[in-house]
Amino acid sequence: MQILGISAYYHDSAAALIRDGIVVAAAQEERFTRKKQDSDFPRNATRFCLEAAQGSAIDHVVFYDKPFLKFERILETYISFAPKGFASFRAGLPIWAKEKLFQRSLLTKELNDLAPGQFASDDLLFSEHHLSHAASAFYPSPFEEALVLTMDGVGEWATTSVAIGRDSELKIIRELVFPHSLGLLYSAFTTYAGFRVNSGEYKLMGLAPYGKPRFAESIRKHLVDVKEDGSFRLNQRYFNYCTGLSMTNARFHNLFGRQPRLPESPLEDFHADIAASIQQVTEDIVLRMTRALARETGQKNLCLAGGVALNCVANGKIAADGAFDNIWIQPAAGDAGGALGAALAAYHLHVKAPRRVCSPDAMSGSALGPEFSLSEVEAALSASGARFTVVPDESLFDETAAALAAGEVVGWFQGRMEFGPRALGNRSILGDPRRSDMQKKFNLKIKFRESFRPFAPSVLAEAAADWFDMSVPTSPYMLTVSTVAEQHRTISAQHAAAHHRLKDQYLVRSDIPAVTHTDFSARLQTVHAEQSPRYHALLKAFETLTGCPMLINTSFNVRNEPIVCTPAEAFTCFMATGMDRLVVGNVMMRKVDQDITLVTDYISRLEMD
């Protein structure tokens, strides 16, 4: 049995295919259209999944939420706040009337444009938004039984949901509903700090360690009423997202004494303090919630999904807290993962098919997207004008490791594209973490983004505990934060605490300064030979050469660009940045050997993300 899951029409649309309960393929539409967080129907991602079906019939198509319930929430919200916000409601109503309320027919038309006559309107199923998230977290997890916590901006009504998963059963037992949303609270501060909602939250999290949480009590006093069990209510007098076109209002701005920061304007310690404050409040809420749920349910395993589950600092705090013995986070925790969750929910809850638990999980290292054969790579790169050589495995890893040890920045393109927001060694840009200049070089000359943003280390799984104080045994999806172990720090905790402001961002704090944040933290990826054999082999070669079992790993893209999908896109990005070398499968090329007339400047066309 094959089931196709689809998420679309909000942000980060995607498609996923499962076969007899096994995840076969999944991809975000943005990777094909090159439109960041593309929200349109995922035509290309769906076509990719249909090709992965290998001509066999699709038994069910499942959409990740219920449009009528969402419209009900929007309608009731505007009625509750009337007449405030009527103009924006009136402006949005034609879109709902045209697209959202007739989504069954719209989806059926889109599907039959791709595969004429294969899809009937009556065969289309609709999951609920938070059930899709919960299913994406529980069913691929390695647990027979678990508590599932989903937190995001908003689905239909729910903003936070609690579910219990047992074998193939999954039941939501509790919800918090709109407008009380931890995701929207965090996003409000994201926009206030001058970053973009749905992408800038990563920046706010990375900015927080440079600040002091001096506004945390003000947030608790005026903005959010948090109960002992982690439930909360937001004071809507300070927000504008229910009926307006902005997240915050004048009362919010007056509370903190400043107007919102303009995008790309200078960052100050004030903004770092704002980030530190909302990060502390967020961690407090999720820790109260997970502790209370652990006590109440007696569950030992925790699964997380939803956009808030991408806050890897909070995830690390949950793991270190010990309320649950084990934690597993869906690598595509945002709305893209809803496509996968919808398919899995249909298989286990609608079809009533049994579940097979996989170890270490059922996500195949999140390598679920397109891949390219050697002949396809050579053809694409030749058409792009690249000058390259084909290097056998016997020397590929050693030669690449030597280039990295010599200070080169390497684009690394291998196997299937990752599903979710993180590059995990298949579409990555790599560098030497021991070099103190690498963090600045990566930000300013490779990624073309703000200089404060930290980079993640990819470390051999078997060596991780020697270098980091692990809050979890493994972190294959780069979704938890650990700290650099004491023996690898070069300054004391007291010295670091006294020098953690934005002006101190280039202070060398450890033996691996390029991946050590101001508070000694690192967003860790553990690399396992069975999940990522080629990436593991490269790390092993680098360790043999240098004694260091890790590399800087950042996604293969520049600011506000989706991660590259094809070899041609990898070459274009390579030629537009300060990368020194590109390795695509077994094809290797150096920047110094390329035709300089192929250098492109598409970065200037991309806005800050």
Coordinates of C-alpha atoms in Angstrom, one line a residue:
M1 CA 0.0 0.0 0.0
Q2 CA 1.3 3.4 -1.0
I3 CA 0.1 6.7 0.6
L4 CA 1.0 10.2 -0.5
G5 CA 1.1 13.0 2.1
I6 CA 0.9 16.7 1.1
S7 CA 1.3 19.9 3.0
A8 CA 0.7 23.2 1.3
Y9 CA -0.8 26.7 1.2
Y10 CA 0.7 28.1 4.4
H11 CA 4.5 27.8 4.3
D12 CA 7.1 25.2 3.5
S13 CA 5.0 22.9 1.4
A14 CA 6.1 19.4 0.9
A15 CA 5.2 15.9 -0.2
A16 CA 6.0 12.5 1.2
L17 CA 5.5 8.9 0.2
I18 CA 5.2 5.8 2.4
R19 CA 5.0 2.2 1.2
D20 CA 3.6 -0.3 3.6
G21 CA 4.4 2.0 6.5
I22 CA 8.0 2.6 5.3
V23 CA 9.1 6.2 4.5
V24 CA 10.2 6.0 0.8
A25 CA 10.6 9.6 -0.2
A26 CA 10.0 13.2 1.1
A27 CA 11.0 16.6 -0.1
Q28 CA 10.1 20.3 0.3
E29 CA 8.9 22.2 -2.7
E30 CA 11.3 25.1 -2.1
R31 CA 14.2 22.8 -3.1
F32 CA 12.8 22.5 -6.6
T33 CA 11.4 26.0 -7.3
R34 CA 14.3 27.8 -5.5
K35 CA 11.6 29.9 -3.7
K36 CA 12.4 30.0 0.0
Q37 CA 9.6 28.3 2.0
D38 CA 7.4 28.0 -1.1
S39 CA 3.8 27.6 0.0
D40 CA 2.2 26.7 -3.3
F41 CA 1.0 23.2 -4.1
P42 CA 4.2 21.0 -4.1
R43 CA 4.0 20.0 -7.8
N44 CA 7.7 19.1 -8.1
A45 CA 7.9 17.4 -4.7
T46 CA 4.8 15.4 -5.5
R47 CA 6.2 14.5 -9.0
F48 CA 9.3 13.3 -7.2
C49 CA 7.3 11.1 -4.9
L50 CA 5.1 9.8 -7.7
E51 CA 8.3 8.7 -9.5
A52 CA 9.4 7.0 -6.3
A53 CA 6.2 5.1 -6.4
Q54 CA 7.6 3.3 -9.5
G55 CA 4.4 3.2 -11.4
S56 CA 2.4 1.5 -8.7
A57 CA -1.0 2.9 -7.7
I58 CA -1.3 5.5 -4.9
D59 CA -3.9 4.1 -2.5
H60 CA -4.6 7.3 -0.6
V61 CA -3.6 11.0 -0.7
V62 CA -3.7 12.8 2.6
F63 CA -3.6 16.5 3.2
Y64 CA -2.0 17.6 6.5
D65 CA -4.8 19.8 7.9
K66 CA -8.5 20.6 7.7
P67 CA -9.2 23.9 5.9
F68 CA -12.8 24.2 7.1
L69 CA -11.6 24.0 10.8
K70 CA -9.0 26.6 10.1
F71 CA -11.5 28.9 8.4
E72 CA -13.8 28.5 11.4
R73 CA -11.0 29.7 13.7
I74 CA -10.2 32.7 11.5
L75 CA -13.9 33.6 11.2
E76 CA -14.6 33.3 15.0
T77 CA -11.4 35.2 15.8
Y78 CA -12.5 38.2 13.6
I79 CA -16.0 38.1 15.1
S80 CA -14.5 38.1 18.6
F81 CA -12.4 41.2 17.8
A82 CA -14.9 43.0 15.6
P83 CA -14.8 45.6 14.3
K84 CA -11.1 45.7 14.7
G85 CA -9.3 44.0 11.8
F86 CA -12.3 44.0 9.4
A87 CA -10.2 45.4 6.6
S88 CA -7.6 42.6 6.7
F89 CA -10.4 40.0 7.0
R90 CA -12.2 41.5 4.0
A91 CA -8.9 41.5 2.0
G92 CA -8.2 37.8 2.9
L93 CA -11.7 36.5 2.3
P94 CA -11.5 36.2 -1.5
I95 CA -8.4 34.0 -1.2
W96 CA -10.2 31.7 1.3
A97 CA -13.3 31.6 -1.0
K98 CA -11.2 30.8 -4.1
E99 CA -8.6 28.4 -2.7
K100 CA -9.0 27.4 0.9
L101 CA -12.6 26.4 1.2
F102 CA -12.6 24.4 -2.0
Q103 CA -9.3 22.7 -1.3
R104 CA -10.6 19.2 -2.1
S105 CA -11.3 20.1 -5.7
L106 CA -8.2 22.3 -6.0
L107 CA -5.9 19.4 -4.7
T108 CA -7.6 16.9 -7.0
K109 CA -7.0 19.1 -10.0
E110 CA -3.4 19.6 -9.1
L111 CA -2.8 15.9 -8.7
N112 CA -4.5 15.0 -12.0
D113 CA -2.5 17.6 -13.8
L114 CA 0.6 15.5 -12.7
A115 CA -1.0 12.1 -13.2
P116 CA -4.2 12.5 -15.4
G117 CA -7.1 10.3 -14.3
Q118 CA -5.4 8.7 -11.3
F119 CA -6.9 10.7 -8.5
A120 CA -10.6 11.0 -7.5
S121 CA -11.9 13.7 -5.2
D122 CA -13.6 11.2 -2.9
D123 CA -10.3 9.4 -2.4
L124 CA -8.6 12.4 -0.8
L125 CA -8.3 12.3 3.0
F126 CA -7.7 15.2 5.5
S127 CA -5.7 14.9 8.7
E128 CA -5.7 17.5 11.5
H129 CA -2.7 19.7 11.7
H130 CA -1.4 18.7 15.1
L131 CA -2.3 15.0 14.6
S132 CA -0.1 15.2 11.5
H133 CA 2.7 16.7 13.5
A134 CA 2.3 14.1 16.3
A135 CA 2.2 11.2 13.8
S136 CA 5.4 12.5 12.2
A137 CA 7.1 12.4 15.6
F138 CA 5.8 9.1 17.0
Y139 CA 5.6 6.7 14.1
P140 CA 9.2 7.0 12.9
S141 CA 10.5 7.1 16.5
P142 CA 12.3 4.0 18.0
F143 CA 9.6 3.8 20.8
E144 CA 6.8 1.3 21.2
E145 CA 5.1 3.8 23.5
A146 CA 5.7 7.6 24.1
L147 CA 4.3 10.9 25.1
V148 CA 4.1 13.2 22.0
L149 CA 4.3 17.0 22.5
T150 CA 3.6 19.2 19.6
M151 CA 4.1 23.0 19.7
D152 CA 3.9 25.5 16.9
G153 CA 2.3 28.8 15.9
V154 CA -1.2 27.5 15.2
G155 CA -2.8 24.7 13.2
E156 CA -6.6 24.7 12.9
W157 CA -7.2 25.8 16.5
A158 CA -4.5 24.0 18.4
T159 CA -1.2 25.6 19.2
T160 CA 0.1 23.0 21.7
S161 CA -1.1 19.4 21.8
V162 CA -0.3 16.4 24.0
A163 CA -0.7 12.8 22.6
I164 CA 0.0 9.3 23.8
G165 CA 1.3 6.8 21.2
R166 CA 1.1 3.1 21.8
D167 CA 2.1 0.7 19.0
S168 CA 0.0 1.8 16.1
E169 CA -2.4 3.9 18.1
L170 CA -2.0 7.6 18.6
K171 CA -4.5 9.8 20.5
I172 CA -4.4 13.5 21.4
I173 CA -5.4 13.9 25.0
R174 CA -5.0 17.7 25.6
E175 CA -4.6 20.9 23.7
L176 CA -4.0 24.6 24.1
V177 CA -5.7 26.7 21.5
F178 CA -5.3 29.9 19.6
P179 CA -4.5 32.7 20.4
H180 CA -2.4 31.3 23.2
S181 CA 0.7 30.1 21.3
L182 CA 4.3 29.6 22.3
G183 CA 5.3 29.6 18.7
L184 CA 3.6 32.9 18.0
L185 CA 5.0 34.4 21.2
Y186 CA 8.5 33.5 20.0
S187 CA 7.7 34.8 16.5
A188 CA 6.5 38.1 18.0
F189 CA 10.0 38.7 19.5
T190 CA 11.6 37.5 16.2
T191 CA 9.9 40.3 14.3
Y192 CA 10.6 42.8 17.1
A193 CA 14.3 42.0 16.8
G194 CA 14.1 42.7 13.1
F195 CA 14.1 39.1 11.8
R196 CA 11.6 37.4 9.5
V197 CA 8.9 35.1 10.9
N198 CA 9.3 31.4 10.1
S199 CA 13.0 31.7 9.3
G200 CA 14.4 34.3 11.7
E201 CA 13.6 32.3 14.8
Y202 CA 17.0 30.5 14.3
K203 CA 18.7 33.8 14.5
L204 CA 16.9 34.9 17.7
M205 CA 18.0 31.6 19.3
G206 CA 21.6 32.1 18.1
L207 CA 21.6 35.7 19.4
A208 CA 20.3 34.8 22.8
P209 CA 23.6 33.7 24.4
Y210 CA 25.1 37.1 23.7
G211 CA 22.5 38.7 25.9
K212 CA 21.3 39.0 29.5
P213 CA 17.7 37.9 30.2
R214 CA 16.9 41.2 31.9
F215 CA 13.4 41.5 30.3
A216 CA 12.3 38.0 31.3
E217 CA 10.3 39.1 34.4
S218 CA 8.6 41.8 32.4
I219 CA 7.6 39.2 29.8
R220 CA 6.1 37.0 32.5
K221 CA 4.4 39.9 34.3
H222 CA 2.8 41.5 31.2
L223 CA 2.8 39.2 28.2
V224 CA 2.4 35.6 29.3
D225 CA 0.7 34.0 32.4
V226 CA 2.5 30.7 32.9
K227 CA 1.0 28.0 35.3
E228 CA 3.0 25.5 37.2
D229 CA 2.1 22.7 34.7
G230 CA 3.4 24.9 31.7
S231 CA 0.0 25.9 30.4
F232 CA -0.2 29.6 29.7
R233 CA -2.2 32.5 28.4
L234 CA -1.0 35.4 26.3
N235 CA -2.2 38.9 27.0
Q236 CA -3.7 39.9 23.7
R237 CA -3.5 43.6 24.6
Y238 CA 0.2 43.5 23.5
F239 CA -0.2 41.6 20.3
N240 CA -1.7 42.2 16.8
Y241 CA -1.6 38.8 15.1
C242 CA -5.2 37.9 15.7
T243 CA -6.6 40.5 13.3
G244 CA -3.8 42.6 12.1
L245 CA -0.9 42.4 9.6
S246 CA 1.8 42.6 12.2
M247 CA 2.8 40.5 15.3
T248 CA 3.1 43.3 17.9
N249 CA 1.6 46.6 18.6
A250 CA 2.6 50.0 20.2
R251 CA 1.9 48.7 23.7
F252 CA 4.4 45.9 23.2
H253 CA 7.0 48.3 21.9
N254 CA 6.4 50.7 24.7
L255 CA 6.9 47.9 27.2
F256 CA 10.5 47.5 26.1
G257 CA 11.1 51.1 25.4
R258 CA 12.0 50.8 21.7
Q259 CA 10.4 50.5 18.3
P260 CA 11.1 47.2 16.4
R261 CA 14.5 46.9 14.8
L262 CA 14.6 47.5 11.1
P263 CA 15.9 44.5 9.1
E264 CA 19.6 44.6 8.4
S265 CA 20.1 47.6 10.7
P266 CA 22.9 47.2 13.4
L267 CA 22.3 44.7 16.2
E268 CA 22.9 46.0 19.7
D269 CA 23.2 44.4 23.1
F270 CA 19.6 45.4 23.7
H271 CA 18.5 43.0 20.9
A272 CA 20.6 40.3 22.4
D273 CA 19.0 40.9 25.8
I274 CA 15.5 40.7 24.2
A275 CA 16.6 37.4 22.6
A276 CA 18.0 36.0 25.9
S277 CA 14.8 37.0 27.7
I278 CA 12.3 35.3 25.4
Q279 CA 14.6 32.2 25.1
Q280 CA 14.6 31.9 28.9
V281 CA 10.8 32.2 29.1
T282 CA 10.4 29.7 26.4
E283 CA 12.7 27.2 28.1
D284 CA 10.8 27.7 31.4
I285 CA 7.5 27.0 29.7
V286 CA 8.6 23.8 27.9
L287 CA 10.4 22.5 31.0
R288 CA 7.4 23.1 33.2
M289 CA 5.2 21.4 30.7
T290 CA 7.4 18.3 30.2
R291 CA 8.0 17.9 33.9
A292 CA 4.3 18.0 34.6
L293 CA 3.4 15.6 31.7
A294 CA 6.1 13.1 32.8
R295 CA 4.7 13.1 36.4
E296 CA 1.1 12.9 35.2
T297 CA 1.4 10.2 32.6
G298 CA 4.3 8.1 33.8
Q299 CA 5.7 8.0 30.3
K300 CA 9.4 7.5 29.9
N301 CA 9.8 8.4 26.2
L302 CA 9.1 11.8 24.7
C303 CA 8.6 12.7 21.0
L304 CA 8.6 16.3 19.8
A305 CA 7.4 18.0 16.6
G306 CA 6.0 21.3 15.5
G307 CA 8.1 24.5 14.8
V308 CA 9.0 25.0 18.4
A309 CA 10.7 21.6 18.4
L310 CA 13.4 23.2 16.1
N311 CA 14.5 25.2 19.1
C312 CA 17.5 23.0 19.8
V313 CA 18.6 24.9 22.9
A314 CA 15.3 24.2 24.6
N315 CA 15.5 20.6 23.3
G316 CA 18.9 20.3 25.0
K317 CA 17.4 21.6 28.3
I318 CA 14.5 19.1 28.1
A319 CA 17.0 16.2 27.5
A320 CA 19.3 17.3 30.3
D321 CA 16.4 17.8 32.7
G322 CA 15.8 14.1 32.9
A323 CA 12.1 14.1 33.3
F324 CA 12.0 11.6 30.4
D325 CA 14.5 8.8 29.9
N326 CA 14.6 9.2 26.1
I327 CA 13.8 11.9 23.6
W328 CA 13.3 11.8 19.8
I329 CA 12.6 14.8 17.6
Q330 CA 11.2 14.7 14.1
P331 CA 14.0 16.2 11.9
A332 CA 11.4 17.8 9.7
A333 CA 9.6 19.2 12.7
G334 CA 7.9 22.1 10.9
D335 CA 5.0 22.1 8.4
A336 CA 7.0 20.2 5.8
G337 CA 7.0 17.2 8.2
G338 CA 3.2 17.4 8.3
A339 CA 3.1 15.8 4.9
L340 CA 4.9 12.8 6.2
G341 CA 2.8 12.7 9.4
A342 CA -0.4 12.9 7.4
A343 CA 0.6 9.9 5.4
L344 CA 1.6 7.9 8.5
A345 CA -1.6 8.9 10.3
A346 CA -3.7 7.6 7.4
Y347 CA -1.8 4.3 7.3
H348 CA -2.0 3.5 11.0
L349 CA -5.2 5.3 12.1
H350 CA -7.4 5.2 8.9
V351 CA -6.2 1.9 7.3
K352 CA -5.5 0.4 10.8
A353 CA -2.3 -1.1 9.6
P354 CA 0.2 -2.4 12.3
R355 CA 3.4 -0.5 13.0
R356 CA 7.0 -1.8 12.8
V357 CA 9.4 0.0 15.2
C358 CA 12.8 0.6 13.6
S359 CA 16.2 1.3 15.3
P360 CA 17.7 3.8 15.4
D361 CA 14.5 5.3 13.8
A362 CA 12.5 5.1 10.6
M363 CA 13.8 8.2 8.9
S364 CA 16.8 6.8 7.1
G365 CA 19.0 9.6 8.4
S366 CA 16.5 12.0 6.8
A367 CA 18.1 11.3 3.4
L368 CA 14.8 11.0 1.6
G369 CA 15.1 13.4 -1.4
P370 CA 16.5 13.2 -4.9
E371 CA 19.9 11.7 -5.7
F372 CA 22.0 11.7 -8.9
S373 CA 24.1 9.0 -10.6
L374 CA 27.7 9.7 -11.6
S375 CA 26.7 10.0 -15.3
E376 CA 24.0 12.6 -14.3
V377 CA 26.5 14.5 -12.2
E378 CA 29.1 14.6 -15.0
A379 CA 26.5 15.7 -17.6
A380 CA 25.1 18.5 -15.4
L381 CA 28.5 19.8 -14.5
S382 CA 29.8 19.7 -18.0
A383 CA 26.7 21.6 -19.2
S384 CA 27.4 24.2 -16.5
G385 CA 31.0 24.6 -17.8
A386 CA 32.7 23.1 -14.8
R387 CA 36.2 21.7 -14.9
F388 CA 36.4 18.6 -12.8
T389 CA 38.0 15.2 -12.3
V390 CA 36.5 12.0 -11.1
V391 CA 38.2 10.7 -8.0
P392 CA 37.8 7.1 -6.7
D393 CA 36.7 6.5 -3.1
E394 CA 40.2 5.2 -2.3
S395 CA 41.6 8.7 -2.5
L396 CA 38.4 10.9 -2.4
F397 CA 38.1 11.1 1.4
D398 CA 41.8 11.5 2.1
E399 CA 42.2 14.2 -0.5
T400 CA 39.1 16.1 0.7
A401 CA 40.3 15.8 4.3
A402 CA 43.7 17.2 3.4
A403 CA 42.1 20.1 1.7
L404 CA 39.9 20.8 4.7
A405 CA 43.0 20.6 7.0
A406 CA 44.8 23.1 4.8
G407 CA 42.0 25.6 5.5
E408 CA 39.9 25.1 2.4
V409 CA 36.1 25.4 2.5
V410 CA 34.5 22.5 0.7
G411 CA 31.0 22.1 -0.8
W412 CA 30.0 18.5 -0.1
F413 CA 27.2 17.0 -2.2
Q414 CA 26.5 13.3 -1.7
G415 CA 23.6 10.9 -2.1
R416 CA 20.0 11.8 -1.4
M417 CA 19.0 15.3 -0.4
E418 CA 18.0 15.7 3.3
F419 CA 14.3 16.3 4.3
G420 CA 13.9 19.1 6.8
P421 CA 15.7 22.3 7.5
R422 CA 19.1 20.8 8.4
A423 CA 22.0 19.8 6.1
L424 CA 23.3 16.6 7.6
G425 CA 26.3 15.8 5.3
N426 CA 24.5 15.3 2.0
R427 CA 24.1 18.9 1.0
S428 CA 26.6 20.6 3.2
I429 CA 29.4 23.2 3.3
L430 CA 32.3 22.0 5.4
G431 CA 35.3 23.5 7.1
D432 CA 38.0 23.0 9.8
P433 CA 36.5 23.8 13.3
R434 CA 40.0 24.3 14.8
R435 CA 40.6 27.6 12.8
S436 CA 39.6 30.7 14.7
D437 CA 38.9 32.6 11.5
M438 CA 36.5 30.1 10.1
Q439 CA 33.3 31.2 11.8
K440 CA 33.7 34.7 10.4
K441 CA 34.8 33.5 7.0
F442 CA 31.7 31.2 6.7
N443 CA 29.3 33.9 7.7
L444 CA 30.7 36.8 5.7
K445 CA 32.2 35.2 2.6
I446 CA 30.3 31.9 2.2
K447 CA 26.8 32.4 3.7
F448 CA 26.7 36.3 3.4
R449 CA 24.8 36.6 6.6
E450 CA 25.2 38.2 10.1
S451 CA 28.5 37.6 11.7
F452 CA 27.2 36.5 15.1
R453 CA 25.5 33.3 13.9
P454 CA 27.0 30.1 15.1
F455 CA 27.9 27.0 13.2
A456 CA 27.3 23.4 14.0
P457 CA 29.9 20.6 14.4
S458 CA 29.4 17.3 12.8
V459 CA 31.3 14.8 15.0
L460 CA 32.0 11.1 14.7
A461 CA 29.3 9.5 16.9
E462 CA 31.9 7.3 18.6
A463 CA 34.0 10.3 19.6
A464 CA 31.3 12.8 20.6
A465 CA 31.4 12.1 24.3
D466 CA 35.2 12.9 24.4
W467 CA 34.5 16.4 23.1
F468 CA 31.1 17.4 24.4
D469 CA 29.0 17.1 27.5
M470 CA 26.2 15.1 25.9
S471 CA 22.7 15.9 27.0
V472 CA 21.5 12.9 24.8
P473 CA 23.5 9.8 23.7
T474 CA 23.3 10.8 20.1
S475 CA 22.1 13.8 18.0
P476 CA 22.0 12.6 14.4
Y477 CA 19.6 15.4 13.3
M478 CA 21.3 18.4 14.8
L479 CA 18.3 19.1 17.0
T480 CA 19.9 19.4 20.5
V481 CA 22.6 21.6 22.0
S482 CA 25.5 20.3 24.1
T483 CA 28.5 22.1 25.6
V484 CA 32.1 21.7 24.8
A485 CA 33.8 19.5 27.3
E486 CA 36.0 21.1 30.0
Q487 CA 39.2 19.6 28.7
H488 CA 38.8 21.3 25.3
R489 CA 38.0 24.8 26.6
T490 CA 40.8 27.3 26.5
I491 CA 39.3 29.9 28.9
S492 CA 37.4 29.5 32.2
A493 CA 33.7 29.7 32.5
Q494 CA 34.1 32.9 34.6
H495 CA 36.1 34.5 31.8
A496 CA 33.6 33.4 29.2
A497 CA 30.7 34.8 31.3
A498 CA 32.4 38.2 31.6
H499 CA 33.0 38.3 27.8
H500 CA 29.8 37.1 26.1
R501 CA 28.5 40.3 24.5
L502 CA 28.3 40.9 20.7
K503 CA 31.7 42.7 20.8
D504 CA 33.3 39.5 22.2
Q505 CA 32.0 37.2 19.5
Y506 CA 35.4 36.3 18.1
L507 CA 37.0 35.5 21.4
V508 CA 38.6 32.0 21.2
R509 CA 37.0 29.8 23.8
S510 CA 38.0 26.3 22.9
D511 CA 40.2 24.0 20.8
I512 CA 37.4 24.1 18.2
P513 CA 36.6 27.9 18.2
A514 CA 34.6 27.9 14.9
V515 CA 31.9 25.7 16.4
T516 CA 31.9 27.0 20.0
H517 CA 29.3 29.5 20.8
T518 CA 29.8 32.3 23.4
D519 CA 28.4 30.1 26.2
F520 CA 30.5 27.0 25.1
S521 CA 27.4 25.5 23.5
A522 CA 27.3 23.7 20.2
R523 CA 24.4 22.5 18.0
L524 CA 25.7 19.0 17.7
Q525 CA 25.3 16.5 14.9
T526 CA 26.6 13.0 15.7
V527 CA 27.5 11.1 12.5
H528 CA 26.9 7.3 12.4
A529 CA 28.6 5.0 9.9
E530 CA 25.4 3.0 9.4
Q531 CA 23.3 6.1 8.6
S532 CA 25.8 8.2 6.7
P533 CA 28.7 6.0 5.5
R534 CA 30.3 8.5 3.2
Y535 CA 30.2 11.5 5.5
H536 CA 31.5 9.2 8.3
A537 CA 34.4 8.1 6.1
L538 CA 35.3 11.8 5.5
L539 CA 35.2 12.6 9.2
K540 CA 37.3 9.6 9.9
A541 CA 39.9 10.6 7.3
F542 CA 40.0 14.1 8.8
E543 CA 40.5 12.7 12.3
T544 CA 43.3 10.4 11.1
L545 CA 45.0 13.4 9.6
T546 CA 44.4 16.0 12.4
G547 CA 43.3 14.2 15.5
C548 CA 40.1 16.2 15.4
P549 CA 37.0 14.0 14.7
M550 CA 34.7 16.7 13.5
L551 CA 34.0 19.4 10.9
I552 CA 32.0 22.6 10.6
N553 CA 28.8 21.7 8.9
T554 CA 26.4 24.3 7.4
S555 CA 23.8 24.0 4.8
F556 CA 24.7 24.2 1.1
N557 CA 23.1 27.6 0.3
V558 CA 23.5 31.3 0.9
R559 CA 21.2 33.7 2.7
N560 CA 17.5 33.3 1.9
E561 CA 18.2 30.6 -0.6
P562 CA 16.9 27.0 -0.2
I563 CA 19.5 24.3 0.2
V564 CA 20.7 23.1 -3.2
C565 CA 19.0 20.2 -4.8
T566 CA 20.9 19.5 -8.0
P567 CA 24.6 19.3 -9.1
A568 CA 24.1 22.4 -11.3
E569 CA 22.7 24.4 -8.4
A570 CA 25.7 23.3 -6.3
F571 CA 28.1 24.5 -8.9
T572 CA 26.3 27.9 -9.2
C573 CA 26.5 28.4 -5.5
F574 CA 30.1 27.3 -5.5
M575 CA 31.0 29.8 -8.1
A576 CA 29.1 32.6 -6.3
T577 CA 30.8 32.2 -2.9
G578 CA 34.2 31.9 -1.3
M579 CA 34.2 28.1 -1.3
D580 CA 37.5 26.6 -2.5
R581 CA 36.5 23.1 -3.6
L582 CA 33.4 21.2 -4.6
V583 CA 32.8 17.5 -4.3
V584 CA 29.7 16.0 -5.9
G585 CA 29.7 12.3 -5.4
N586 CA 33.1 11.3 -6.8
V587 CA 33.4 14.4 -8.9
M588 CA 35.9 17.0 -7.5
M589 CA 36.7 20.5 -8.7
R590 CA 38.8 23.4 -7.4
K591 CA 37.8 27.0 -7.6
V592 CA 41.3 28.0 -9.0
D593 CA 40.7 25.7 -12.0
Q594 CA 37.4 27.2 -13.0
D595 CA 36.6 29.7 -15.8
I596 CA 36.2 33.0 -14.0
T597 CA 33.6 34.2 -16.5
L598 CA 31.2 31.7 -14.8
V599 CA 31.3 33.5 -11.5
T600 CA 27.8 34.7 -10.8
D601 CA 26.3 37.3 -8.4
Y602 CA 22.9 36.0 -7.5
I603 CA 23.5 36.8 -3.8
S604 CA 22.6 40.4 -4.4
R605 CA 19.2 39.3 -5.6
L606 CA 18.4 37.6 -2.3
E607 CA 17.0 39.4 0.7
M608 CA 18.2 38.7 4.2
D609 CA 16.4 35.8 5.7

